[in-house]
Amino acid sequence: MKLLSAIGALLLAALPVTAASRSNIVTDSTALACAKAVFSLPSVRFMHKVRAKNPHAQISVLNLPKGLKWNSKRQIVEGRVSKEGNYTYQVKVKEDVKQHTEDVYFTVSKDLQMPRPFMGWISWNAVQSEVSEPIVKQVVDLFHEKGLYDCGWNYVALDDWWHAASRASNGLPQPDAKRFPNGIAAVSKYVHDHGMKFGIYSDAAETTCAGAFGSYGYEQIDADQYARWGVDLLKYDYCNAPVEKDSAFVRYKAMGDALRKAGNGTRLYACEWGDRQPWTWAAEAGSNCWRVSADVRDCWNGASGGEGVLQSIRDMKSLSAYTGVNRFNDADMLCTALHGTGKSSNDLCGTGPGMTMDEYTTQFALWCMWSSPMALSFDPRSQHITEEDYALMRNKELIAINQDPMGQQADLISEKDSLLVWAKDLENGDVALSATNLNDSEQYVTFSFKQIPHMEALKRFHVRDAINQIDFPVEKGADGFTVSVRSHATVVFRLIKE
Ligand code: GLA
């Protein structure tokens, strides 16, 4: 184990911007229930929530680099490190008489691949097999016309089914010639010429979920071709691949390594649906974000196996210690503006398909509180996109919470009477608070400041209602405030430091 860790540390030192190559990661037994490979941009405030699997264990932290300190009350490492480099610090976990120490790999670099969760559009939910050059161009144009690009929506990604029936005779991947008559490079160029980033899809097996050719055994060939095409993001699915975690790690790492070798800085977005707890290993395999769940459906409550908003909450709520800058838990595509007109997003819905505006807003607000990547998935040809939808997608105050440079995921503070209260630390010392009402009728929620550890250092502040983008009056020195929340709605407040 020692030898493996040493090899890992050496390899890590050779790779400045990822934590990849610790080949022992999957077999490592760990007492920790938090990220073990963490990242920061130089001088940007950093936070690492340190959690043990045993909630009664005592935790302490050793050998922190200059600029970081251990906040034992909140069990977080926090601070700012200005000097770029690969650091290692140790977490000591003491349970009764047992105690052991584990390494945390901490990379500070100005060249991180995904300092903030990506925002953009993915073709799957509504477009599926019709994805084509004209549709991509339409998305790009619409994002500019409607002001979405100016709000930060800047990725456009092809999901499954962009493919030809088979690879070219020389083994290179190739697109469907009818839908992409000018090839992928032309589409990528159009996206880049409009200041955006381009994404593509493949699968860590011989075939993708929809049955197209996958990348297993072709990792370097594909990564090199993606680099030539100027691909910025690869969504890498896991259909038709072996179930064990170790195999998944090896397959994702093979693609992570190939992309790095290809040299275009393509980000790896792992999509194995959370089945193998990718939050514990996907960063080490070279991924910047990973799906935590099955495919999101356009509904509040999914049928058995379906992922409505309620199921996304279930799947994200205990993962906040695994998200951070350059490593994001992904709750899948947003259903904003679909209104039940999607394709596979309409399946497995217990209450849908389609949601109320309060429900769409709840989904959007939670993704922002969670620092989840945000991929819109509506059909640009749809007549059903409303001005209210665009207003939500352009809500800069919510988006700022999603794109906060400290990259934290909100913690669930309380869950009672079907009210979920969340709190999120923000880089400049502000705190975001939200509450979601799962009940079928309106309820009041009280935010009690003393019960919110995130407010420990926040003494003087004023309050903004981030959904309505207005100031919200709260008396100075008050120990909390109460508001009503409509059924299935969410309220979000930013407590702004004075
Ligand atoms: C899986 C993924 C989806 C989508 C489809 C494409 O189901 O989870 O997001 O990429 O495959 O076939």
PDB file of N, CA and C in Angstrom, residues 23 81 160 374 409 420 438 471:
ATOM      1  N   SER A  23      -3.357   4.744  -9.031  1.00  0.00           N
ATOM      2  CA  SER A  23      -3.992   3.520  -9.501  1.00  0.00           C
ATOM      3  C   SER A  23      -4.566   2.706  -8.351  1.00  0.00           C
ATOM      4  N   VAL A  81      -4.707  29.786  -1.017  1.00  0.00           N
ATOM      5  CA  VAL A  81      -3.295  29.469  -1.257  1.00  0.00           C
ATOM      6  C   VAL A  81      -2.896  30.174  -2.546  1.00  0.00           C
ATOM      7  N   ASP A 160     -25.759  11.211 -27.521  1.00  0.00           N
ATOM      8  CA  ASP A 160     -25.732   9.983 -28.302  1.00  0.00           C
ATOM      9  C   ASP A 160     -26.393  10.191 -29.668  1.00  0.00           C
ATOM     10  N   MET A 374     -24.971  22.647 -15.303  1.00  0.00           N
ATOM     11  CA  MET A 374     -26.348  22.910 -15.759  1.00  0.00           C
ATOM     12  C   MET A 374     -26.390  22.798 -17.276  1.00  0.00           C
ATOM     13  N   GLN A 409     -21.191  22.631  -2.660  1.00  0.00           N
ATOM     14  CA  GLN A 409     -22.569  22.152  -2.788  1.00  0.00           C
ATOM     15  C   GLN A 409     -23.288  22.473  -1.486  1.00  0.00           C
ATOM     16  N   LEU A 420     -37.410  21.390   3.063  1.00  0.00           N
ATOM     17  CA  LEU A 420     -35.967  21.138   3.043  1.00  0.00           C
ATOM     18  C   LEU A 420     -35.228  22.467   3.050  1.00  0.00           C
ATOM     19  N   LEU A 438     -42.050  20.476  -0.179  1.00  0.00           N
ATOM     20  CA  LEU A 438     -42.500  19.266  -0.896  1.00  0.00           C
ATOM     21  C   LEU A 438     -43.982  18.983  -0.672  1.00  0.00           C
ATOM     22  N   ASP A 471     -34.387  43.116  -2.997  1.00  0.00           N
ATOM     23  CA  ASP A 471     -33.960  43.087  -1.595  1.00  0.00           C
ATOM     24  C   ASP A 471     -35.085  42.531  -0.749  1.00  0.00           C
TER      25      ASP A 471
END
